[in-house]
PDB file of C-alpha atoms in Angstrom:
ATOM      1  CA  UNK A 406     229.005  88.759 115.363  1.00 53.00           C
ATOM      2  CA  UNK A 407     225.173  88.317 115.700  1.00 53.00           C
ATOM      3  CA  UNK A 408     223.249  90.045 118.088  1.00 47.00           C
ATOM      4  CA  UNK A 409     220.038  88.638 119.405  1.00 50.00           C
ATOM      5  CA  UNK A 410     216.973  90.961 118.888  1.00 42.00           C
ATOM      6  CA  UNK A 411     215.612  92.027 121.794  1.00 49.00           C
ATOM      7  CA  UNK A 412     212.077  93.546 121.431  1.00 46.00           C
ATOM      8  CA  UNK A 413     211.364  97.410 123.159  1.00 55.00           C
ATOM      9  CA  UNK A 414     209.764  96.950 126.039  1.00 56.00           C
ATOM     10  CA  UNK A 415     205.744  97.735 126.383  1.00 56.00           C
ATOM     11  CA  UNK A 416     205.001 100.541 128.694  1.00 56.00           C
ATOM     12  CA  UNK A 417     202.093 100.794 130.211  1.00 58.00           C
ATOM     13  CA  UNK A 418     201.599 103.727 132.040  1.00 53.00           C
ATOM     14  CA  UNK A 419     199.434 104.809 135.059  1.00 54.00           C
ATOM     15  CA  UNK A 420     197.147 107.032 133.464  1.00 51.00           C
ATOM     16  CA  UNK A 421     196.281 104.649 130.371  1.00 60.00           C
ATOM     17  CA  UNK A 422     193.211 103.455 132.159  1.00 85.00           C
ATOM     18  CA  UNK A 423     191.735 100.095 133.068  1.00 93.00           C
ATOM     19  CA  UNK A 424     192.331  98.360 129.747  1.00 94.00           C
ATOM     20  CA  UNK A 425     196.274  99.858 129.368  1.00 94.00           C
ATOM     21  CA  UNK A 426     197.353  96.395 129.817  1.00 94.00           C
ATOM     22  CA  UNK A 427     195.603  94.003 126.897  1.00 95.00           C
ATOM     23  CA  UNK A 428     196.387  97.205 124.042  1.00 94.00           C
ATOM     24  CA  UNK A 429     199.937  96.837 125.383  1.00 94.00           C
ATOM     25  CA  UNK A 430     199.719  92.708 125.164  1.00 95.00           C
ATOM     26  CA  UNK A 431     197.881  93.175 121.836  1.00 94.00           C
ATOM     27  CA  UNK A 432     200.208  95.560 120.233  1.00 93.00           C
ATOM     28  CA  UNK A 433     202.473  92.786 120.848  1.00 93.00           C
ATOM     29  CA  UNK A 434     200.504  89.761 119.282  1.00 94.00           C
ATOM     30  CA  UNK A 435     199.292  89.220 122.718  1.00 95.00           C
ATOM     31  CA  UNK A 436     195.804  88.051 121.905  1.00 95.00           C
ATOM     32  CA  UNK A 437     193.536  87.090 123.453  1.00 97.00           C
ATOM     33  CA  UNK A 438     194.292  88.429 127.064  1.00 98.00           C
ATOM     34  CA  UNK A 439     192.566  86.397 130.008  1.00 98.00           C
ATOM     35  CA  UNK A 440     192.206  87.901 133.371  1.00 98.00           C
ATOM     36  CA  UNK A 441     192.125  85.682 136.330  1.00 98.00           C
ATOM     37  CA  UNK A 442     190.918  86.163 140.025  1.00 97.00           C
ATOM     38  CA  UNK A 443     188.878  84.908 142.866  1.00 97.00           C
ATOM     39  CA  UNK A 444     186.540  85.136 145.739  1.00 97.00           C
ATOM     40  CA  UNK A 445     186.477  83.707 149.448  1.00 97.00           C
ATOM     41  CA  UNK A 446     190.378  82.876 149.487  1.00 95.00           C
ATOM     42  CA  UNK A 447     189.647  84.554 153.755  1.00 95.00           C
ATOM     43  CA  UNK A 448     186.508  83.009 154.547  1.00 97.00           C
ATOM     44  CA  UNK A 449     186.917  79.949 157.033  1.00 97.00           C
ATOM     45  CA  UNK A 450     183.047  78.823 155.755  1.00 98.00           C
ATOM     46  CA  UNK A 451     182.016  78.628 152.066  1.00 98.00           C
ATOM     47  CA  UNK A 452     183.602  77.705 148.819  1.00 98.00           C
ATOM     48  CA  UNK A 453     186.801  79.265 147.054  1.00 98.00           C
ATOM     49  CA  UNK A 454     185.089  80.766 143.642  1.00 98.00           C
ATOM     50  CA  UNK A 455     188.153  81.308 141.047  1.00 98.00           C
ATOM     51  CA  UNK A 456     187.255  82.712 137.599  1.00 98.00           C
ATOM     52  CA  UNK A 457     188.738  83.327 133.949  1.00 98.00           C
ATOM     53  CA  UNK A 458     187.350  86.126 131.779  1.00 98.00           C
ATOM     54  CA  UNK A 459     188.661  86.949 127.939  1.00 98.00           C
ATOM     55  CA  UNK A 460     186.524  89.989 127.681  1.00 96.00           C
ATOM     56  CA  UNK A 461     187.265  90.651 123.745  1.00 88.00           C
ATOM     57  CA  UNK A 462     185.436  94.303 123.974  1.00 88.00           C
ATOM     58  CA  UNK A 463     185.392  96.862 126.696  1.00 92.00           C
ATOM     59  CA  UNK A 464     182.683  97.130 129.033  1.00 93.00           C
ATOM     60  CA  UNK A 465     181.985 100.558 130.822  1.00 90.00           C
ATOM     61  CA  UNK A 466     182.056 100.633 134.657  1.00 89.00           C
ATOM     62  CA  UNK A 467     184.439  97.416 135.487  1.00 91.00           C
ATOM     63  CA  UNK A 468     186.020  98.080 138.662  1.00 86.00           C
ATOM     64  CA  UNK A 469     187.748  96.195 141.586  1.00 82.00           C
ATOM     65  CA  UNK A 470     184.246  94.046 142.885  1.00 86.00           C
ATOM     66  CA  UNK A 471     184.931  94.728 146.462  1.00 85.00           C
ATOM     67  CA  UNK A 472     184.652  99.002 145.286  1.00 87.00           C
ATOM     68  CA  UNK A 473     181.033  98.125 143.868  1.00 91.00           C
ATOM     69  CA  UNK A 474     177.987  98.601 145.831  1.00 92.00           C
ATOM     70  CA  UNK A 475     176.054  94.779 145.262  1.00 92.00           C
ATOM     71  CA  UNK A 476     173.197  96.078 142.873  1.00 94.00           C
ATOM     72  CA  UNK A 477     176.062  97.569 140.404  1.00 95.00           C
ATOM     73  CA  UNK A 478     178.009  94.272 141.020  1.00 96.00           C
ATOM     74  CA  UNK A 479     175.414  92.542 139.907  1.00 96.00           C
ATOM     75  CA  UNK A 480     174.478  94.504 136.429  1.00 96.00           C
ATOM     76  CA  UNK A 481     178.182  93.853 135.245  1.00 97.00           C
ATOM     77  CA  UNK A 482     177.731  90.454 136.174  1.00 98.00           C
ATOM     78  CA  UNK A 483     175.233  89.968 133.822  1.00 97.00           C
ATOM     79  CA  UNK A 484     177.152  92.040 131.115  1.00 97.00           C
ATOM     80  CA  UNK A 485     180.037  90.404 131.547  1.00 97.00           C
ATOM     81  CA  UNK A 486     178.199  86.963 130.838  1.00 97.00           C
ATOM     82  CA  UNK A 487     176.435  88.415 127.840  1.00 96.00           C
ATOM     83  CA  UNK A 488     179.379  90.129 126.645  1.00 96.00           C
ATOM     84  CA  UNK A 489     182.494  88.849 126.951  1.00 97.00           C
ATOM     85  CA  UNK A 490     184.030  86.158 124.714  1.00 97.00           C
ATOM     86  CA  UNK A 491     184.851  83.585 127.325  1.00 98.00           C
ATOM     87  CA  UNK A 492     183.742  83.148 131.122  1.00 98.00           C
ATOM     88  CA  UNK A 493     184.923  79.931 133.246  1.00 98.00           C
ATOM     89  CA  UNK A 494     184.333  79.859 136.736  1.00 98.00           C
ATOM     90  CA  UNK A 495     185.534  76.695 139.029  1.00 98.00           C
ATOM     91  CA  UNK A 496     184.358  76.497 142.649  1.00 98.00           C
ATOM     92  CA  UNK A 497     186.176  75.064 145.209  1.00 98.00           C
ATOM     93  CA  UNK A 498     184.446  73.426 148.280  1.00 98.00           C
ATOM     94  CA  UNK A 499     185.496  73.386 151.704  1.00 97.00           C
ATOM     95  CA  UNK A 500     186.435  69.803 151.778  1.00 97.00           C
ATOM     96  CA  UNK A 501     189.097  69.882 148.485  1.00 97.00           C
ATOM     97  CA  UNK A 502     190.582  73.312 150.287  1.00 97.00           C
ATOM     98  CA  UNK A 503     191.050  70.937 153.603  1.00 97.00           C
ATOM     99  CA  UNK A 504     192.379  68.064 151.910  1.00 97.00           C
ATOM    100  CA  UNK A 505     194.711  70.415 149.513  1.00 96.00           C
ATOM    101  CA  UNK A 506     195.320  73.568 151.515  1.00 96.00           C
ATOM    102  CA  UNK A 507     194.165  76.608 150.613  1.00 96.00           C
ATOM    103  CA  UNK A 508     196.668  77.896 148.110  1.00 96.00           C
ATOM    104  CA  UNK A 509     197.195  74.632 146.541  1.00 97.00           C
ATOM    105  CA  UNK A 510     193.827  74.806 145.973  1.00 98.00           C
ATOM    106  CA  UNK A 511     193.768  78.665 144.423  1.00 98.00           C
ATOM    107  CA  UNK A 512     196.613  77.914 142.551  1.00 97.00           C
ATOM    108  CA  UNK A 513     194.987  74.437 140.994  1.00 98.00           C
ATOM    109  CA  UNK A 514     191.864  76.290 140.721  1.00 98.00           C
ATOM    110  CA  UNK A 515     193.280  79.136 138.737  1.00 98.00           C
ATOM    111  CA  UNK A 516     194.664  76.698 136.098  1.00 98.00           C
ATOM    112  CA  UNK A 517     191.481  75.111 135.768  1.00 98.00           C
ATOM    113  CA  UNK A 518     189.537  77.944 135.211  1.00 98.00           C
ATOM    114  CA  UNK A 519     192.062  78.976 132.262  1.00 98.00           C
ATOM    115  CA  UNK A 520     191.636  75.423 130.891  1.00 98.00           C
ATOM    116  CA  UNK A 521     187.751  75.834 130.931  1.00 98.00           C
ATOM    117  CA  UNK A 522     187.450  79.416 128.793  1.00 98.00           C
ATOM    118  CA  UNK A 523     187.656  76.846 125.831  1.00 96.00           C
ATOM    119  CA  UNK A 524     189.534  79.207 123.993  1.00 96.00           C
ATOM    120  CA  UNK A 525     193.870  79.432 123.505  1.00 96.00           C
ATOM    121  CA  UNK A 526     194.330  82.652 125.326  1.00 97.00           C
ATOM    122  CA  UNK A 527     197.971  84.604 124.441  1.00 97.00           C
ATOM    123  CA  UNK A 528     198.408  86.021 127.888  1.00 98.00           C
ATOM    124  CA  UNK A 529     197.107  85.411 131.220  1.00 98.00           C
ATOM    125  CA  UNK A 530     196.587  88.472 133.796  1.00 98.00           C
ATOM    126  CA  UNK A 531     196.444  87.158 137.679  1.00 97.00           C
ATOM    127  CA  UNK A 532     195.089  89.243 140.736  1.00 95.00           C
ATOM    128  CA  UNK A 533     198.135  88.839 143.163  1.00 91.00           C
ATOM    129  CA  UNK A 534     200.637  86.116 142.938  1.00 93.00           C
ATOM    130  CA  UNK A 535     202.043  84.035 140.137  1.00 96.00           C
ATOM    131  CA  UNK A 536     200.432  80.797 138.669  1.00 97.00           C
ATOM    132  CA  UNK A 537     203.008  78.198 137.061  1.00 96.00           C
ATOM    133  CA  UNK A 538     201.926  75.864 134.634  1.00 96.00           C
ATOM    134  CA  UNK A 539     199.297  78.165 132.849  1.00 97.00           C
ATOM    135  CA  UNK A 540     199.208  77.669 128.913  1.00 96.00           C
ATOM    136  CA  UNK A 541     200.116  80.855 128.236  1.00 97.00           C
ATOM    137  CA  UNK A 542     202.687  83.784 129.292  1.00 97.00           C
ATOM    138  CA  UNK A 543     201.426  85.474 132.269  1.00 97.00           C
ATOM    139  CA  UNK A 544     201.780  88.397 135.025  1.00 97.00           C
ATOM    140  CA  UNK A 545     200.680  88.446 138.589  1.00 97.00           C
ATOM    141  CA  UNK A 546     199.333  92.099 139.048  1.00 95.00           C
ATOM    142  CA  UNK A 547     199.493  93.505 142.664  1.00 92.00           C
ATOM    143  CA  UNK A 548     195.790  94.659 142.811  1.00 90.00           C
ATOM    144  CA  UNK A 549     195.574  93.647 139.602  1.00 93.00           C
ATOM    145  CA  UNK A 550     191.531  93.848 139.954  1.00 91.00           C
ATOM    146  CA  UNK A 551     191.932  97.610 139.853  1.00 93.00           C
ATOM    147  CA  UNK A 552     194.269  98.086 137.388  1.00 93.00           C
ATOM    148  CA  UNK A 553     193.828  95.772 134.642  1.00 96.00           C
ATOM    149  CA  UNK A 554     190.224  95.332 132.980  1.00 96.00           C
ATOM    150  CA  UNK A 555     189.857  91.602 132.172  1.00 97.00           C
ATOM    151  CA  UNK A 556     190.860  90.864 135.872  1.00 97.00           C
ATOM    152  CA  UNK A 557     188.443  93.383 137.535  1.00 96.00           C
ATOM    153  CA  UNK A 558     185.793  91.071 135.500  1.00 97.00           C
ATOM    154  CA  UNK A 559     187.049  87.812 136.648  1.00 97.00           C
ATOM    155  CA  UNK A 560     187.110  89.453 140.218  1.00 97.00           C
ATOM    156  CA  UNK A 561     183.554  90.718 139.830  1.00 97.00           C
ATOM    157  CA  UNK A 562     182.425  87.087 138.093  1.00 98.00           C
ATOM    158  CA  UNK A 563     183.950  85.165 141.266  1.00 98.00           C
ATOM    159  CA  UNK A 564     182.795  87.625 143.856  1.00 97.00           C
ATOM    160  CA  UNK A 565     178.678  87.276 142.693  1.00 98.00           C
ATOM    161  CA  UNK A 566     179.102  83.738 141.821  1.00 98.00           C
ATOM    162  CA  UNK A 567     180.303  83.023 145.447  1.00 98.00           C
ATOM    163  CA  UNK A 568     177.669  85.737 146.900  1.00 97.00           C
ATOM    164  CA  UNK A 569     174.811  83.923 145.684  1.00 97.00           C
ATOM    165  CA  UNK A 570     176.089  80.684 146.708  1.00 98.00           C
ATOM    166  CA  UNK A 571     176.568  81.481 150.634  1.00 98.00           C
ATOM    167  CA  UNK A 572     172.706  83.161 150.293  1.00 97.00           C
ATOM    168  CA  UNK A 573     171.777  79.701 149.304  1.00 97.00           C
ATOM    169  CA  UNK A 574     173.515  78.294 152.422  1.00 97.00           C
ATOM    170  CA  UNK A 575     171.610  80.817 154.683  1.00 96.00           C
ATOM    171  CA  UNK A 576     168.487  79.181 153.751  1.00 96.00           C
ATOM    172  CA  UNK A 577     170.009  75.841 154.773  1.00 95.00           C
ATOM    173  CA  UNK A 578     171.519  77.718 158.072  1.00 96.00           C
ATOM    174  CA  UNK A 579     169.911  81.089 158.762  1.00 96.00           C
ATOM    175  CA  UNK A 580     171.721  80.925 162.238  1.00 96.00           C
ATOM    176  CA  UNK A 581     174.838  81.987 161.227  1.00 96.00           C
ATOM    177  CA  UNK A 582     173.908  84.676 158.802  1.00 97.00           C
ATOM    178  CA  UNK A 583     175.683  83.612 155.298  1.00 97.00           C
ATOM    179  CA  UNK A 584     174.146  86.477 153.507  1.00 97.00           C
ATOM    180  CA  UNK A 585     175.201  88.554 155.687  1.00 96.00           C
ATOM    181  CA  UNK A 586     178.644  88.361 156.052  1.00 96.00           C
ATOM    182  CA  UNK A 587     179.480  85.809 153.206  1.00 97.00           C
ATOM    183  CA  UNK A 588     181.671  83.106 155.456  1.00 97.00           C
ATOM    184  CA  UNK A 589     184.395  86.014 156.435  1.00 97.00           C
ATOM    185  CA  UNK A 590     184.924  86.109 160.006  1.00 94.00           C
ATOM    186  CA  UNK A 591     182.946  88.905 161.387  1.00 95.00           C
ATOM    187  CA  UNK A 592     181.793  89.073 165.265  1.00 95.00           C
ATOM    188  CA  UNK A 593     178.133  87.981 164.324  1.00 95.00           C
ATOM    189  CA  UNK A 594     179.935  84.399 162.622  1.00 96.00           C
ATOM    190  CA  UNK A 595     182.091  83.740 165.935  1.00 94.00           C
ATOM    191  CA  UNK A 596     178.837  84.190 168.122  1.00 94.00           C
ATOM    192  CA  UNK A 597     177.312  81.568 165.582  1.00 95.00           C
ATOM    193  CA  UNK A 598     180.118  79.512 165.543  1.00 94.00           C
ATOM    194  CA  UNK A 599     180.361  79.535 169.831  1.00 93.00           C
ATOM    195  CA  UNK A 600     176.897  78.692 169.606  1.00 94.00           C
ATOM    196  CA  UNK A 601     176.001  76.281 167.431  1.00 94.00           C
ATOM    197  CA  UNK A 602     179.634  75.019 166.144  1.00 94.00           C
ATOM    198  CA  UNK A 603     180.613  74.657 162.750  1.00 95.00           C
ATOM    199  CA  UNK A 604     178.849  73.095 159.648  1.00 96.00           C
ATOM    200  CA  UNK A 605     179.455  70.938 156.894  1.00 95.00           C
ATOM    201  CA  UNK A 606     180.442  74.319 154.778  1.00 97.00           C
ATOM    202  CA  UNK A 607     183.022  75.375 157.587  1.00 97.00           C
ATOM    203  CA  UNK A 608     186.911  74.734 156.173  1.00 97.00           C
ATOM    204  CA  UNK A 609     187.702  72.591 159.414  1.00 95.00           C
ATOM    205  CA  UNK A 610     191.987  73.545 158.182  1.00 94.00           C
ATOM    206  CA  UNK A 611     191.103  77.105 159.380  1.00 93.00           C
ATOM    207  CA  UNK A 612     192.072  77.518 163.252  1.00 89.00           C
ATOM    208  CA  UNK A 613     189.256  79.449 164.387  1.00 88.00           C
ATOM    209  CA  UNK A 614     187.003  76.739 163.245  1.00 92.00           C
ATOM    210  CA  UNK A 615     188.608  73.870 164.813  1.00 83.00           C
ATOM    211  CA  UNK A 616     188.783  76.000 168.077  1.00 74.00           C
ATOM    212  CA  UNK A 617     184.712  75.236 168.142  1.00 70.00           C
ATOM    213  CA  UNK A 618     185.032  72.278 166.991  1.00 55.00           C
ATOM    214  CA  UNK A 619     187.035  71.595 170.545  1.00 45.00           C
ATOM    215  CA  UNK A 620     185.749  73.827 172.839  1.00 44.00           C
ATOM    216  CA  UNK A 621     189.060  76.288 172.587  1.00 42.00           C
ATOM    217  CA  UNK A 622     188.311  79.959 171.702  1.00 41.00           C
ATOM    218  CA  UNK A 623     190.363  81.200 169.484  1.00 39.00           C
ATOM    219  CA  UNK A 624     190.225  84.985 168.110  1.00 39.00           C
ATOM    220  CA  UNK A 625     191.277  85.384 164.201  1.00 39.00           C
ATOM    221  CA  UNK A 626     191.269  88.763 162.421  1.00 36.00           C
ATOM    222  CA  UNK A 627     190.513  86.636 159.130  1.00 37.00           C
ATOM    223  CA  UNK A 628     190.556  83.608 158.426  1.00 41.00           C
ATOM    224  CA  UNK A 629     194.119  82.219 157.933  1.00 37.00           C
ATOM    225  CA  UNK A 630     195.238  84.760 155.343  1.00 36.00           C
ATOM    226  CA  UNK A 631     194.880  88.798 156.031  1.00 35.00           C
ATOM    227  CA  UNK A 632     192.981  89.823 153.386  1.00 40.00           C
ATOM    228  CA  UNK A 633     192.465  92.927 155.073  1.00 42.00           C
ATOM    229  CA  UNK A 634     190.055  94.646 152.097  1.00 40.00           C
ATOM    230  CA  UNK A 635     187.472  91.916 151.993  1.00 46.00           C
ATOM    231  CA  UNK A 636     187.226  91.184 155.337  1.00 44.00           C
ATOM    232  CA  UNK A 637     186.374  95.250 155.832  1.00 42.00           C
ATOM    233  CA  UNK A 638     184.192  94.980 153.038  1.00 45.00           C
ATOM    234  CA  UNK A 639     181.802  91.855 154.595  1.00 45.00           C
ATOM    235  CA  UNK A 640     182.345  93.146 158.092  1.00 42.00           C
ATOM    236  CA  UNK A 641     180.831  96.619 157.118  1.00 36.00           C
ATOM    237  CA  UNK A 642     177.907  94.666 154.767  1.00 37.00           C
ATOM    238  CA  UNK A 643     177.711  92.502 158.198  1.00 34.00           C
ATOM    239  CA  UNK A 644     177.044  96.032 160.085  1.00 31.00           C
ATOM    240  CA  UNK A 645     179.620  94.280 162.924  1.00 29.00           C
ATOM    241  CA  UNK A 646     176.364  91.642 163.581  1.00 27.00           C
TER     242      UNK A 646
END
């Protein structure tokens, strides 16, 4: 009788730090490891950022983005870029996540971003849920941004990315504060929204902007989806404006 090998199983364990999980994929043949993650997914103004990082050598100080101060942020930003073997970022605007939805969109967006590291990755790491149709074997990590290395980068990669595009749209629209509080919904961006109504950047499939649009007020903790950590995050950069 033949019995099918199974391999052992790869263990990573808790205390085998933020890059336990690509020495586990490579001792496997896992190689290269892509990380996968993105920015915005709560905001009801703004694009969807997702990105795709193959990191190839460790860089000191990754971390979850939203547990970096914005000047640190930044500096692995730019290491990451230098660094890293591959970086592909996609960014979704308001009008695709209307016409789509908004995890159609993620989900699409993810994929592409994979597709655009113009390398063939071995494994693909994802922040949260899983992706079908990726080129590779992959794993949705629960907080996978502050566990596994390559995905902290992607998360850090979307998050600045995104950041500097909603500055740019508050020098198209400095009434609503986009640098402040980065499209999330934060008391300052409902006062903006009561007063002036929504913009061209405002995802019109989110209810509390369609409430302005028709004169209903409608109260959302954030956005349509409950992420819970980044709305605390740009409500507490947003100093409750």
């Amino acid at each position: 009788m033949t019995v099918a090998y199974r391999p052992r199983p790869s263990v990573v364990r808790r205390d085998s730090g933020l890059y336990g999980y690509e020495r586990a994929l490579a001792r496997r043949g896992f190689t290269p490891v892509a990380g996968v993650d993105e920015a915005g997914r709560g905001a009801c103004a703004g694009p969807l950022v997702v990105a795709a990082v193959v990191l190839g050598r460790e860089i000191e100080g990754l971390s979850d983005s939203k547990l970096l101060p914005p000047a640190r942020r930044e500096r692995l930003f730019d290491l990451i870029n230098a660094k890293a073997r591959a970086v592909s970022v996609v960014v979704i605007p308001p009008e695709e996540i209307d016409a789509r939805g908004l995890h159609r969109s993620n989900i699409s967006g993810m994929r592409r971003a994979v597709a655009g590291l113009g390398v063939d990755v071995g494994y693909v790491l994802i922040d949260g849920f899983p992706v079908p149709g990726l080129p590779a074997p992959s794993l949705a990590i629960w907080k996978g941004d502050q566990v596994a290395a390559c995905v902290a980068a992607a998360s850090i990669v979307a998050k600045v990315t995104r950041d500097r595009l909603m500055r740019s749209l508050d020098d198209v629209h400095p009434e609503y504060g986009f640098a402040v509080h980065k499209g999330y919904v934060t008391p300052g961006h409902r006062r903006a929204l009561a007063a002036h109504g929504p913009t061209p950047h405002h995802r019109f499939s989110f209810v509390n902007v369609t409430g302005t649009r028709t004169g209903v007020t409608v109260v959302v903790r954030h956005g349509l989806t409950g992420e819970d950590e980044e709305m605390r995050e740009n409500g507490a950069e947003a100093g409750v404006v």
